[in-house]
C-alpha positions as a printed NumPy array, in Angstrom:
array([[ 46.414, 139.04 , 181.33 ],
       [ 49.35 , 140.585, 180.029],
       [ 52.26 , 141.201, 181.41 ],
       [ 54.757, 143.429, 181.527],
       [ 58.996, 142.695, 180.808],
       [ 61.019, 144.149, 183.255],
       [ 62.894, 147.282, 182.78 ],
       [ 61.071, 147.473, 179.409],
       [ 57.737, 149.284, 179.458],
       [ 55.377, 148.702, 176.268],
       [ 55.651, 152.005, 175.353],
       [ 59.37 , 151.706, 174.46 ],
       [ 58.405, 149.111, 171.749],
       [ 55.811, 151.042, 170.624],
       [ 57.454, 154.08 , 169.854],
       [ 60.592, 153.038, 167.931],
       [ 60.916, 153.56 , 164.385],
       [ 60.642, 150.706, 162.123],
       [ 63.34 , 151.756, 159.87 ],
       [ 65.626, 152.393, 162.472],
       [ 64.543, 149.139, 163.617],
       [ 64.934, 147.361, 160.72 ],
       [ 68.975, 148.944, 159.598],
       [ 69.706, 147.719, 163.419],
       [ 68.886, 144.635, 162.439],
       [ 70.815, 144.649, 159.184],
       [ 73.387, 145.559, 160.277],
       [ 73.805, 143.45 , 162.725],
       [ 73.054, 140.605, 160.255],
       [ 76.075, 142.119, 158.228],
       [ 77.93 , 141.865, 161.227],
       [ 77.512, 138.689, 162.437],
       [ 77.962, 137.488, 158.383],
       [ 81.2  , 138.969, 158.062],
       [ 82.483, 137.192, 161.423],
       [ 81.534, 133.539, 159.825],
       [ 83.105, 134.885, 156.72 ],
       [ 80.037, 134.435, 154.114],
       [ 79.366, 138.391, 153.873],
       [ 78.98 , 138.017, 149.505],
       [ 76.457, 135.757, 150.171],
       [ 72.543, 136.628, 149.289],
       [ 74.083, 139.961, 147.442],
       [ 71.33 , 140.518, 144.059],
       [ 73.17 , 139.803, 140.969],
       [ 73.46 , 142.697, 138.194],
       [ 71.169, 142.826, 135.448],
       [ 72.187, 143.54 , 131.83 ],
       [ 70.239, 145.264, 128.727],
       [ 71.864, 142.842, 126.026],
       [ 69.348, 144.622, 123.561],
       [ 70.843, 148.143, 124.408],
       [ 73.917, 146.902, 124.791],
       [ 73.717, 145.026, 120.964],
       [ 71.916, 148.643, 119.503],
       [ 75.383, 150.642, 121.219],
       [ 78.485, 148.102, 119.377],
       [ 76.431, 148.755, 116.   ],
       [ 75.933, 152.54 , 116.125],
       [ 80.415, 152.247, 117.207],
       [ 81.705, 150.49 , 114.344],
       [ 78.851, 152.093, 112.131],
       [ 80.219, 155.247, 112.76 ],
       [ 83.255, 153.674, 112.832],
       [ 82.651, 152.561, 109.092],
       [ 82.529, 156.27 , 107.73 ],
       [ 85.089, 158.022, 109.461],
       [ 87.34 , 155.266, 107.455],
       [ 85.478, 155.56 , 104.469],
       [ 85.319, 159.46 , 104.646],
       [ 89.053, 159.368, 105.335],
       [ 89.724, 157.182, 101.731],
       [ 87.293, 159.097, 100.046],
       [ 89.403, 162.75 , 101.105],
       [ 92.82 , 160.356, 100.225],
       [ 91.205, 159.085,  96.627],
       [ 89.994, 162.457,  95.795],
       [ 93.349, 163.919,  94.367],
       [ 93.697, 160.938,  91.798],
       [ 90.951, 160.843,  89.672],
       [ 88.285, 162.651,  89.41 ],
       [ 86.379, 159.057,  88.166],
       [ 87.631, 157.414,  91.194],
       [ 86.005, 159.468,  93.336],
       [ 82.554, 158.793,  92.357],
       [ 82.799, 155.502,  92.71 ],
       [ 83.861, 155.773,  96.842],
       [ 81.062, 153.205,  98.602],
       [ 78.86 , 155.948, 100.034],
       [ 77.92 , 155.231, 103.563],
       [ 74.749, 153.473, 103.909],
       [ 71.047, 155.388, 105.508],
       [ 70.316, 152.776, 108.78 ],
       [ 67.549, 152.909, 110.918],
       [ 68.205, 154.178, 114.591],
       [ 64.822, 152.551, 115.572],
       [ 65.513, 149.495, 117.576],
       [ 62.392, 148.681, 119.298],
       [ 61.31 , 146.478, 115.757],
       [ 62.982, 143.34 , 116.005],
       [ 62.173, 142.462, 112.051],
       [ 63.796, 146.24 , 111.652],
       [ 67.396, 145.289, 113.333],
       [ 67.452, 142.157, 111.53 ],
       [ 67.397, 143.23 , 107.831],
       [ 69.53 , 146.069, 108.822],
       [ 73.324, 146.322, 107.945],
       [ 75.865, 145.228, 110.83 ],
       [ 79.706, 146.325, 110.1  ],
       [ 80.718, 149.002, 106.962],
       [ 78.188, 150.354, 104.213],
       [ 77.987, 148.75 , 101.096],
       [ 79.41 , 149.61 ,  97.981],
       [ 78.032, 151.102,  94.807],
       [ 79.028, 148.386,  92.857],
       [ 77.255, 145.525,  94.988],
       [ 73.679, 147.578,  95.611],
       [ 72.34 , 146.029,  92.536],
       [ 72.455, 142.762,  94.162],
       [ 71.502, 143.654,  97.321],
       [ 67.573, 143.335,  96.205],
       [ 68.499, 139.915,  95.71 ],
       [ 70.334, 138.659,  98.124],
       [ 68.88 , 141.051, 100.765],
       [ 69.174, 138.118, 103.896],
       [ 72.355, 138.219, 103.246],
       [ 73.719, 141.342, 105.189],
       [ 77.647, 142.199, 104.698],
       [ 80.115, 141.685, 107.676],
       [ 83.813, 143.343, 107.162],
       [ 85.691, 146.094, 105.475],
       [ 84.218, 147.806, 102.957],
       [ 85.793, 146.728,  99.519],
       [ 88.039, 149.062,  97.969],
       [ 87.253, 151.34 ,  95.632],
       [ 87.449, 150.327,  91.899],
       [ 86.222, 146.907,  92.689],
       [ 84.172, 144.58 ,  90.414],
       [ 82.889, 142.503,  92.355],
       [ 81.6  , 139.401,  90.676],
       [ 82.649, 141.262,  87.213],
       [ 85.592, 139.788,  87.243],
       [ 86.227, 137.15 ,  84.882],
       [ 83.352, 135.453,  85.182],
       [ 84.1  , 133.756,  81.785],
       [ 86.858, 132.81 ,  82.337],
       [ 86.208, 130.292,  85.743],
       [ 82.997, 129.069,  83.276],
       [ 86.1  , 127.96 ,  81.628],
       [ 87.913, 126.372,  84.369],
       [ 85.072, 124.713,  85.276],
       [ 84.629, 123.092,  81.582],
       [ 88.405, 122.019,  81.59 ],
       [ 87.863, 120.614,  85.028],
       [ 84.477, 119.096,  84.196],
       [ 86.409, 117.037,  81.148],
       [ 89.723, 116.248,  83.071],
       [ 87.051, 114.293,  85.277],
       [ 85.13 , 112.426,  82.637],
       [ 88.328, 111.663,  80.657],
       [ 89.473, 108.884,  82.705],
       [ 93.575, 108.654,  81.142],
       [ 93.923, 112.412,  82.675],
       [ 94.607, 110.371,  85.769],
       [ 96.343, 108.085,  84.316],
       [ 99.526, 108.533,  87.587],
       [102.445, 107.885,  84.644],
       [104.618, 111.732,  84.344],
       [107.518, 110.102,  86.549],
       [109.399, 106.904,  87.038],
       [111.711, 105.458,  89.479],
       [113.171, 101.768,  89.006],
       [114.207,  99.457,  91.39 ],
       [116.866,  96.537,  91.297],
       [115.532,  93.494,  92.308],
       [117.743,  90.925,  90.18 ],
       [118.689,  89.581,  87.053],
       [115.442,  87.506,  86.774],
       [111.739,  87.762,  86.295],
       [110.253,  89.844,  89.233],
       [106.833,  86.706,  89.116],
       [104.714,  88.996,  92.121],
       [103.85 ,  92.008,  93.655],
       [103.023,  93.439,  97.225],
       [102.376,  96.885,  98.734],
       [100.144,  96.576, 102.102],
       [ 97.355,  99.031, 102.268],
       [ 98.258, 101.634, 103.431],
       [101.207, 102.069, 100.694],
       [104.658, 102.31 , 103.024],
       [105.539,  99.425, 101.58 ],
       [106.596,  97.477,  98.629],
       [107.514,  93.911,  98.4  ],
       [108.723,  91.982,  95.162],
       [108.979,  88.055,  94.565],
       [111.691,  85.954,  91.537],
       [112.493,  84.121,  89.593],
       [115.917,  83.697,  91.976],
       [113.886,  83.545,  94.774],
       [114.252,  86.149,  96.587],
       [112.08 ,  88.477,  98.378],
       [113.205,  91.831,  98.955],
       [111.45 ,  94.786, 101.148],
       [111.486,  98.159,  99.804],
       [110.271, 100.939, 102.49 ],
       [109.849, 104.188, 100.694],
       [109.879, 106.087, 103.862],
       [113.131, 104.796, 104.291],
       [115.237, 104.293, 101.426],
       [116.431, 108.284,  99.767],
       [118.   , 108.32 ,  96.053],
       [120.077, 104.797,  95.907],
       [116.694, 103.067,  96.158],
       [117.858,  99.63 ,  97.682],
       [116.231,  97.17 ,  99.352],
       [116.441,  97.722, 103.67 ],
       [115.941,  93.417, 103.349],
       [116.343,  90.439, 101.238],
       [115.475,  86.814, 102.048],
       [114.465,  83.579, 100.693],
       [111.472,  82.165, 102.302],
       [110.914,  78.645,  99.896],
       [114.24 ,  78.041,  99.924],
       [114.305,  77.139,  95.404],
       [111.244,  77.755,  94.81 ],
       [110.578,  80.748,  92.63 ],
       [107.947,  83.404,  93.849],
       [104.446,  83.147,  92.716],
       [102.731,  85.56 ,  94.96 ],
       [103.069,  87.848,  96.71 ],
       [ 99.891,  89.659,  99.096],
       [ 99.594,  91.606, 102.357],
       [ 96.869,  91.07 , 104.245],
       [ 93.244,  93.339, 105.055],
       [ 95.612,  94.719, 108.564],
       [ 98.903,  95.018, 106.774],
       [101.037,  93.095, 109.199],
       [101.614,  89.858, 107.705],
       [102.4  ,  88.949, 103.923],
       [100.573,  85.   , 101.526],
       [104.165,  83.636,  99.459],
       [102.887,  81.507,  97.374],
       [105.927,  79.953,  96.011],
       [106.435,  76.453,  93.877],
       [106.103,  73.549,  96.555],
       [103.266,  72.402,  97.886],
       [103.139,  75.151, 100.786],
       [102.082,  77.856, 101.568],
       [103.747,  80.366, 103.473],
       [102.13 ,  83.695, 105.609],
       [105.372,  86.408, 107.516],
       [105.243,  89.148, 109.2  ],
       [105.937,  93.325, 107.859],
       [109.377,  92.013, 108.354],
       [109.747,  88.991, 106.507],
       [109.778,  86.527, 110.223],
       [107.686,  82.986, 109.26 ],
       [104.579,  83.145, 111.731],
       [102.461,  80.383, 110.071],
       [103.296,  77.379, 107.273],
       [100.462,  75.476, 105.956],
       [100.763,  71.558, 105.976],
       [101.378,  69.514, 102.865],
       [ 98.987,  67.266, 102.271],
       [ 99.24 ,  63.14 , 101.214],
       [100.007,  62.361,  97.683],
       [ 98.972,  58.687,  97.729],
       [ 95.001,  59.707,  99.039],
       [ 93.295,  59.95 ,  96.269],
       [ 90.121,  61.968,  97.457],
       [ 91.794,  65.669,  97.806],
       [ 89.461,  67.01 , 100.001],
       [ 90.102,  64.35 , 103.335],
       [ 94.273,  65.174, 103.184],
       [ 95.475,  67.552, 105.472],
       [ 97.038,  70.126, 102.66 ],
       [ 98.125,  70.536,  99.233],
       [ 99.761,  67.932,  97.223],
       [101.258,  69.32 ,  94.694],
       [103.06 ,  72.558,  93.398],
       [101.165,  75.727,  94.75 ],
       [ 99.623,  78.37 ,  91.666],
       [ 97.654,  81.181,  93.516],
       [ 96.355,  83.009,  95.635],
       [ 95.067,  85.8  ,  98.094],
       [ 93.657,  87.214, 101.326],
       [ 89.978,  87.431, 102.167],
       [ 89.047,  90.962, 101.707],
       [ 86.735,  91.626, 104.85 ],
       [ 87.893,  88.432, 107.409],
       [ 91.925,  89.245, 108.09 ],
       [ 92.663,  86.156, 109.04 ],
       [ 92.088,  84.067, 105.748],
       [ 93.354,  82.951, 102.878],
       [ 93.078,  81.273, 100.341],
       [ 95.129,  78.937,  98.123],
       [ 95.178,  76.782,  94.755],
       [ 97.312,  74.018,  93.41 ],
       [ 98.063,  71.917,  90.378],
       [ 96.661,  68.761,  92.788],
       [ 93.27 ,  70.126,  91.925],
       [ 91.811,  71.588,  94.506],
       [ 90.909,  75.57 ,  95.954],
       [ 91.661,  75.868,  99.801],
       [ 91.39 ,  78.386, 101.798],
       [ 93.373,  78.444, 105.54 ],
       [ 92.684,  80.465, 108.905],
       [ 95.756,  81.905, 110.19 ],
       [ 94.559,  80.177, 113.934],
       [ 94.977,  77.386, 112.631],
       [ 97.972,  75.628, 110.799],
       [ 96.575,  71.998, 111.015],
       [ 94.222,  71.499, 108.092],
       [ 92.589,  73.704, 106.123],
       [ 89.762,  75.13 , 106.267],
       [ 87.739,  74.446, 102.85 ],
       [ 87.97 ,  72.392,  99.89 ],
       [ 87.141,  73.406,  96.438],
       [ 87.185,  71.081,  93.476],
       [ 87.131,  71.938,  89.995],
       [ 85.572,  69.339,  87.812],
       [ 85.586,  69.571,  83.727],
       [ 82.551,  68.651,  81.361],
       [ 83.08 ,  64.879,  81.949],
       [ 82.893,  65.506,  85.883],
       [ 86.903,  64.921,  85.459],
       [ 89.461,  66.684,  87.854],
       [ 91.043,  69.983,  86.462],
       [ 93.764,  72.169,  87.56 ],
       [ 93.212,  75.412,  88.735],
       [ 95.481,  77.814,  87.362],
       [ 94.377,  81.064,  89.583],
       [ 92.109,  82.266,  92.213],
       [ 89.491,  84.599,  93.757],
       [ 87.822,  86.83 ,  95.897],
       [ 84.881,  88.55 ,  94.785],
       [ 85.124,  92.064,  96.983],
       [ 81.918,  91.315,  99.343],
       [ 83.736,  88.082,  99.99 ],
       [ 80.648,  86.049,  99.939],
       [ 82.715,  84.312,  95.896],
       [ 84.942,  82.331,  95.225],
       [ 86.36 ,  81.665,  91.919],
       [ 89.04 ,  79.762,  89.924],
       [ 89.952,  80.106,  86.448],
       [ 91.211,  76.754,  85.375],
       [ 93.11 ,  74.874,  82.431],
       [ 90.297,  73.607,  80.438],
       [ 90.228,  77.22 ,  79.713],
       [ 86.979,  77.342,  82.545],
       [ 85.594,  79.94 ,  85.312],
       [ 84.103,  78.147,  88.503],
       [ 82.355,  80.465,  91.072],
       [ 81.117,  79.004,  93.85 ],
       [ 79.626,  80.216,  97.446],
       [ 82.008,  80.656,  99.972],
       [ 80.159,  78.735, 102.579],
       [ 78.845,  75.458, 100.219],
       [ 81.699,  74.075,  98.161],
       [ 79.907,  71.008,  96.266],
       [ 78.39 ,  73.152,  93.422],
       [ 79.609,  75.559,  91.668],
       [ 77.187,  78.961,  91.552],
       [ 78.008,  80.297,  88.224],
       [ 79.927,  77.95 ,  85.722],
       [ 81.993,  79.351,  82.519],
       [ 82.781,  75.965,  80.212],
       [ 84.242,  77.868,  77.101],
       [ 85.88 ,  81.125,  78.984],
       [ 89.411,  81.166,  77.96 ],
       [ 90.69 ,  78.755,  75.008],
       [ 91.381,  74.865,  75.962],
       [ 94.513,  74.011,  77.41 ],
       [ 95.249,  77.645,  78.158],
       [ 95.97 ,  78.582,  81.249],
       [ 93.601,  82.124,  82.524],
       [ 96.467,  83.862,  84.626],
       [ 94.741,  86.609,  86.887],
       [ 91.001,  86.714,  87.884],
       [ 90.17 ,  90.204,  89.399],
       [ 86.473,  91.438,  90.198],
       [ 85.421,  95.243,  89.744],
       [ 85.696,  97.642,  92.934],
       [ 81.664,  97.901,  92.49 ],
       [ 81.997,  94.382,  92.785],
       [ 79.916,  93.406,  89.523],
       [ 82.408,  93.28 ,  86.79 ],
       [ 85.027,  89.966,  86.805],
       [ 87.983,  90.628,  84.287],
       [ 90.299,  87.456,  83.327],
       [ 93.686,  87.328,  81.786],
       [ 93.844,  84.079,  79.207],
       [ 96.384,  82.435,  78.33 ],
       [ 95.617,  82.668,  74.758],
       [ 96.052,  86.037,  74.927],
       [ 92.807,  87.593,  75.814],
       [ 91.506,  90.068,  78.218],
       [ 87.676,  89.353,  78.959],
       [ 85.451,  90.97 ,  81.121],
       [ 81.897,  88.821,  82.493],
       [ 79.423,  89.634,  84.425],
       [ 78.476,  87.314,  86.554],
       [ 74.479,  87.849,  86.526],
       [ 74.892,  86.945,  82.679],
       [ 78.11 ,  84.563,  82.83 ],
       [ 77.277,  82.454,  79.486],
       [ 79.183,  85.638,  77.322],
       [ 81.546,  87.507,  77.755],
       [ 80.609,  91.362,  78.055],
       [ 84.259,  92.498,  75.839],
       [ 87.174,  90.727,  74.208],
       [ 90.633,  92.429,  73.619],
       [ 92.412,  90.173,  71.675],
       [ 96.17 ,  90.429,  71.06 ],
       [ 97.861,  90.822,  74.033],
       [100.566,  88.752,  74.085],
       [101.612,  86.806,  77.233],
       [104.521,  84.311,  77.557],
       [104.052,  83.904,  81.826],
       [101.542,  81.913,  83.507],
       [100.614,  85.033,  86.19 ],
       [100.702,  87.705,  83.892],
       [ 97.811,  90.066,  85.894],
       [ 95.199,  92.63 ,  85.397],
       [ 93.883,  94.532,  87.775],
       [ 91.344,  97.696,  87.291],
       [ 91.895, 101.292,  87.948],
       [ 90.724, 103.115,  91.482],
       [ 88.085, 105.034,  90.151],
       [ 86.275, 101.295,  87.669],
       [ 87.239, 102.618,  84.766],
       [ 90.229, 101.471,  83.352],
       [ 91.487,  97.704,  82.819],
       [ 94.75 ,  97.375,  83.019],
       [ 97.238,  94.705,  81.846],
       [100.874,  93.615,  80.415],
       [102.061,  92.347,  77.613],
       [104.934,  89.648,  77.475],
       [107.745,  89.991,  74.12 ],
       [111.16 ,  87.337,  73.427],
       [113.845,  88.378,  73.855],
       [115.56 ,  91.805,  71.973],
       [111.833,  92.104,  69.706],
       [110.778,  95.486,  70.971],
       [109.408,  96.831,  74.59 ],
       [107.251,  94.641,  76.732],
       [103.655,  97.424,  77.532],
       [101.308,  98.051,  79.951],
       [ 97.603,  98.324,  78.277],
       [ 95.374, 100.695,  79.707],
       [ 91.499, 100.282,  77.989],
       [ 88.211, 101.919,  78.448],
       [ 86.23 ,  99.781,  80.666],
       [ 82.216, 100.536,  79.317],
       [ 84.043, 100.708,  75.27 ],
       [ 86.947,  98.385,  76.076],
       [ 88.627, 100.244,  73.548],
       [ 92.557, 101.257,  74.4  ],
       [ 93.04 , 104.423,  75.462],
       [ 96.086, 104.234,  76.904],
       [ 99.53 , 102.319,  76.37 ],
       [103.229, 102.496,  78.548],
       [106.235, 101.054,  76.8  ],
       [107.901,  99.619,  80.343],
       [110.763,  98.509,  78.724],
       [112.685,  95.693,  76.317],
       [111.331,  92.85 ,  78.307],
       [108.023,  91.497,  79.151],
       [105.682,  93.505,  81.227],
       [104.554,  89.82 ,  84.168],
       [103.137,  91.801,  86.963],
       [101.181,  95.281,  87.34 ],
       [ 99.286,  97.055,  90.233],
       [ 97.285, 100.456,  90.163],
       [ 97.572, 101.21 ,  94.513],
       [ 93.936, 103.458,  95.366],
       [ 95.544, 104.974,  97.299],
       [ 99.109, 105.869,  96.751],
       [ 97.281, 106.805,  92.914],
       [100.618, 104.95 ,  91.812],
       [101.067, 102.004,  89.312],
       [104.309,  99.352,  90.226],
       [105.035,  97.794,  87.699],
       [107.482,  94.037,  87.811],
       [109.5  ,  92.915,  84.413],
       [110.978,  89.984,  83.534],
       [114.75 ,  91.678,  83.32 ],
       [114.489,  91.834,  87.137],
       [113.008,  95.133,  86.964],
       [110.235,  96.635,  89.754],
       [108.906, 100.391,  88.053],
       [107.164, 102.371,  89.489],
       [104.991, 105.236,  88.212],
       [104.015, 108.718,  89.62 ],
       [102.617, 111.799,  89.247],
       [103.194, 114.824,  91.762],
       [100.267, 116.354,  91.412],
       [ 97.484, 113.254,  91.486],
       [ 99.735, 111.517,  93.35 ],
       [100.286, 110.407,  97.076],
       [103.141, 109.986,  98.903],
       [105.126, 106.735,  97.908],
       [107.553, 106.707,  95.384],
       [107.849, 110.575,  96.279],
       [109.131, 110.18 ,  99.729],
       [111.81 , 109.085,  98.573],
       [112.91 , 110.431,  95.226],
       [113.276, 113.645,  97.067],
       [116.234, 112.476,  99.55 ],
       [119.661, 112.699,  98.388],
       [122.019, 109.363,  98.364],
       [123.547, 109.022, 102.198],
       [127.802, 109.226, 101.614],
       [129.794, 106.767, 101.509],
       [132.145, 106.953, 105.084],
       [135.445, 106.18 , 105.088],
       [136.697, 103.013, 104.976],
       [137.507, 101.551, 109.089],
       [140.239,  99.643, 107.978],
       [142.606, 101.878, 108.079],
       [142.117, 103.218, 111.882],
       [144.167,  99.94 , 114.235],
       [142.304,  98.101, 116.647],
       [143.199, 100.238, 120.599],
       [144.728,  98.144, 122.852],
       [144.543,  98.182, 126.528],
       [147.446,  97.226, 128.398],
       [147.607,  99.641, 132.123],
       [150.237,  97.813, 133.447],
       [152.751,  98.885, 130.398],
       [155.611, 101.19 , 130.681],
       [154.482, 104.277, 130.06 ],
       [157.529, 104.515, 126.863],
       [155.115, 101.465, 125.51 ],
       [152.09 , 102.002, 126.023],
       [150.284, 103.216, 123.242],
       [148.084, 106.818, 123.611],
       [144.076, 106.497, 123.136],
       [141.702, 107.178, 120.773],
       [139.668, 109.932, 120.956],
       [138.162, 109.93 , 118.399],
       [137.569, 108.137, 115.026],
       [137.305, 110.675, 113.028],
       [141.002, 112.123, 113.961],
       [142.365, 109.114, 114.116],
       [141.949, 108.256, 109.999],
       [142.151, 112.164, 109.81 ],
       [145.934, 111.218, 111.022],
       [146.746, 108.489, 109.267],
       [145.609, 109.836, 106.294],
       [148.344, 111.915, 106.393],
       [150.486, 109.064, 106.969],
       [152.42 , 108.461, 103.308],
       [153.031, 104.6  , 105.041],
       [149.146, 104.172, 105.937],
       [147.317, 105.743, 103.575],
       [149.289, 104.692, 100.544],
       [147.66 , 103.276,  97.965],
       [148.497,  99.5  ,  96.551],
       [149.273,  99.358,  93.088],
       [146.788,  98.01 ,  90.997],
       [146.691,  94.715,  88.913],
       [148.062,  95.07 ,  85.771],
       [146.411,  95.049,  83.03 ],
       [147.121,  93.872,  79.439],
       [151.108,  93.003,  78.722],
       [152.577,  93.678,  81.472],
       [155.068,  96.813,  82.528],
       [157.501,  97.506,  85.303],
       [158.725,  93.655,  85.549],
       [155.616,  92.643,  86.991],
       [154.115,  89.476,  84.359],
       [150.538,  90.375,  83.455],
       [149.136,  87.19 ,  82.327],
       [150.353,  85.295,  85.188],
       [150.084,  87.264,  87.905],
       [152.085,  90.071,  89.354],
       [153.322,  88.009,  92.186],
       [157.083,  85.768,  92.653],
       [155.283,  82.694,  92.428],
       [153.082,  83.33 ,  90.198],
       [156.376,  83.565,  88.225],
       [157.836,  81.076,  88.59 ],
       [155.371,  78.332,  88.306],
       [155.369,  80.323,  84.583],
       [158.822,  79.547,  84.056],
       [158.42 ,  76.422,  84.83 ],
       [155.741,  75.688,  82.865],
       [157.625,  77.435,  79.986],
       [160.895,  75.334,  80.383],
       [160.691,  72.394,  78.311],
       [164.127,  70.214,  79.349],
       [163.915,  66.611,  80.056],
       [165.194,  65.564,  82.597],
       [165.021,  62.18 ,  83.309],
       [168.315,  61.326,  83.099],
       [169.926,  63.663,  86.25 ],
       [174.061,  62.261,  85.373],
       [172.921,  62.805,  81.777],
       [171.336,  66.314,  82.482],
       [174.895,  67.023,  84.779],
       [177.598,  66.091,  82.837],
       [175.867,  67.736,  79.786],
       [177.538,  71.071,  81.342],
       [180.939,  68.895,  81.645],
       [182.338,  69.954,  78.688],
       [181.981,  73.238,  78.908],
       [182.923,  73.804,  82.603],
       [186.533,  72.655,  81.575],
       [186.886,  74.325,  78.368],
       [186.185,  77.926,  80.132],
       [186.284,  77.313,  83.614],
       [184.489,  80.511,  85.436],
       [183.597,  79.866,  89.192],
       [186.026,  77.328,  90.498],
       [189.149,  76.657,  87.66 ],
       [190.243,  80.421,  87.773],
       [190.633,  81.434,  91.542],
       [193.299,  78.211,  91.633],
       [194.432,  78.515,  88.534],
       [197.996,  79.667,  90.688],
       [198.153,  77.592,  93.015],
       [196.47 ,  74.617,  91.833],
       [198.176,  71.009,  93.105],
       [198.611,  68.641,  89.632],
       [196.709,  65.742,  90.33 ],
       [197.933,  62.845,  91.753],
       [196.239,  59.224,  90.827],
       [196.735,  56.237,  91.564],
       [198.002,  53.887,  89.022],
       [196.498,  50.587,  88.026],
       [198.128,  47.714,  88.855],
       [199.204,  44.718,  86.471],
       [196.868,  41.622,  87.199],
       [197.97 ,  38.735,  88.173],
       [196.36 ,  35.759,  86.589],
       [197.584,  33.42 ,  88.79 ],
       [195.025,  35.373,  91.688],
       [192.295,  35.602,  89.569],
       [191.938,  31.889,  88.799],
       [191.956,  31.131,  92.593],
       [188.801,  30.071,  93.993],
       [186.475,  32.64 ,  94.764],
       [186.636,  31.022,  98.872],
       [190.4  ,  32.338,  99.196],
       [190.006,  35.104,  97.289],
       [190.895,  38.004, 100.019],
       [188.093,  39.993, 100.815],
       [188.01 ,  43.305, 100.273]])
């Protein structure tokens, strides 16, 4: 049974317009949404026809390009008819935007000049975007031959390694008066460290130096022992110092000690059973991969590896042996580039190579690498790790392939050396090998000689100075060559175009002006309770006080310089200008004999009596006559009296 709602009839619901009903409900929902604060939700997002927008933009760009082009044609029409003929014409484009393939091939942007229409067929896929080329521009026909010539010259320079040697400029660092026997550059090339026979280690900061080229720190880490080798670790935070004593030291970047290797017991026969070296060190180097491991070799006949975290004992000990199995002294040592091999050059002329983890037997061995009895001074691996270069005491430089270690690949002779640490190095591109030569005093100049690695021909040389070239270092990052000489100089060769940073940072800085001596200014004494008449005025500025003292003739009086030559102005130069020196000089010149003082006084008595000058003329008129006691006649009887009866005076 259907019930009818009170107050409403069914006809009322049936007669209601559905459109009006929906509109009323939407309006009520909108009012409710506005009251609750989310009236903006639920609106439909606007839709954009991207193809239509792109098409409209393309047409607008073409129309503007045509207008600009027509304006340029009108301006250039009055110059020459030839230029007017060369003016670019607008390119016709298709209007059909429904075809996707056609729209991709259409030109976007300004039209293309006529000179480039021939190349459009080849490069149809590359559309030009941007303003049109100016009239008269020849496109790719401009100096094509010159570009090819430049490329050929560039290729020739790349093929010729001599062109990459940075030797157009140089700076000289004065280390001291004795030989510079060690050089080291940190991996970044910011700091240079030099060591010499004068026991000093000097630190040079390229970024902090000016044109005066002064070291910012000088230390003597090993007291009275010559510095034989210096090297930065791979991280550049510590420095290995190898000197003439038996203990290597590790310093930080500022020269403060970090570690000192222990000294071994010299009375133990087997050197592997003692904790450190027992004789003078010869060389040392860091591991190329492990930052805390380094190696040293010594006259005790061992090569030892060390760990920076353990200063109690060595890590491993390698013992080179001669052909007869006897102990032989290693004079130089190095790691391979990958750090897996340990190589040592020995006094018997041999080169012995071990596996880093196996210290018993050698992995590679060459007995006759250099003449017996000559000390090999340097071993170094090429950057690719295939070639080993050795600098011998027999005035030779040799390269070896460790895969065929019986005979050398190349040999260079006549390279005189007088130092046990003369070294060699490879160029950063691995195409050149560099070493130095030694000379006797006043018998020529020491040279830096460059050899081609493949042909081993001498391709270049540099006259360094009139002394021996002891150390050489070619930094791969800076592309600069550092050289240590026998007369205490450290030279840096660089090229402003080929090199980077390093020495170029300090040569552009002007020398700092020396400040005026501040000894003219007196110390200011603070007296708060002094009377105003005795109180000193407070100094506001040192500079102002210096200017006032400079105007004061008394304070700014220049002292007289010491007299040189025969003397002048009453001052004697030979013995100084002081009163004491003058008196000492006169005393030394007085040859009179004053051994008898009475005779020395009475020798002037006759002259004083005959020619009185001081006392007698003053009393000549009033001087009384001198009355002397008369001598009495002696009583003979009194003389005969006994002594006890005589009068006692």
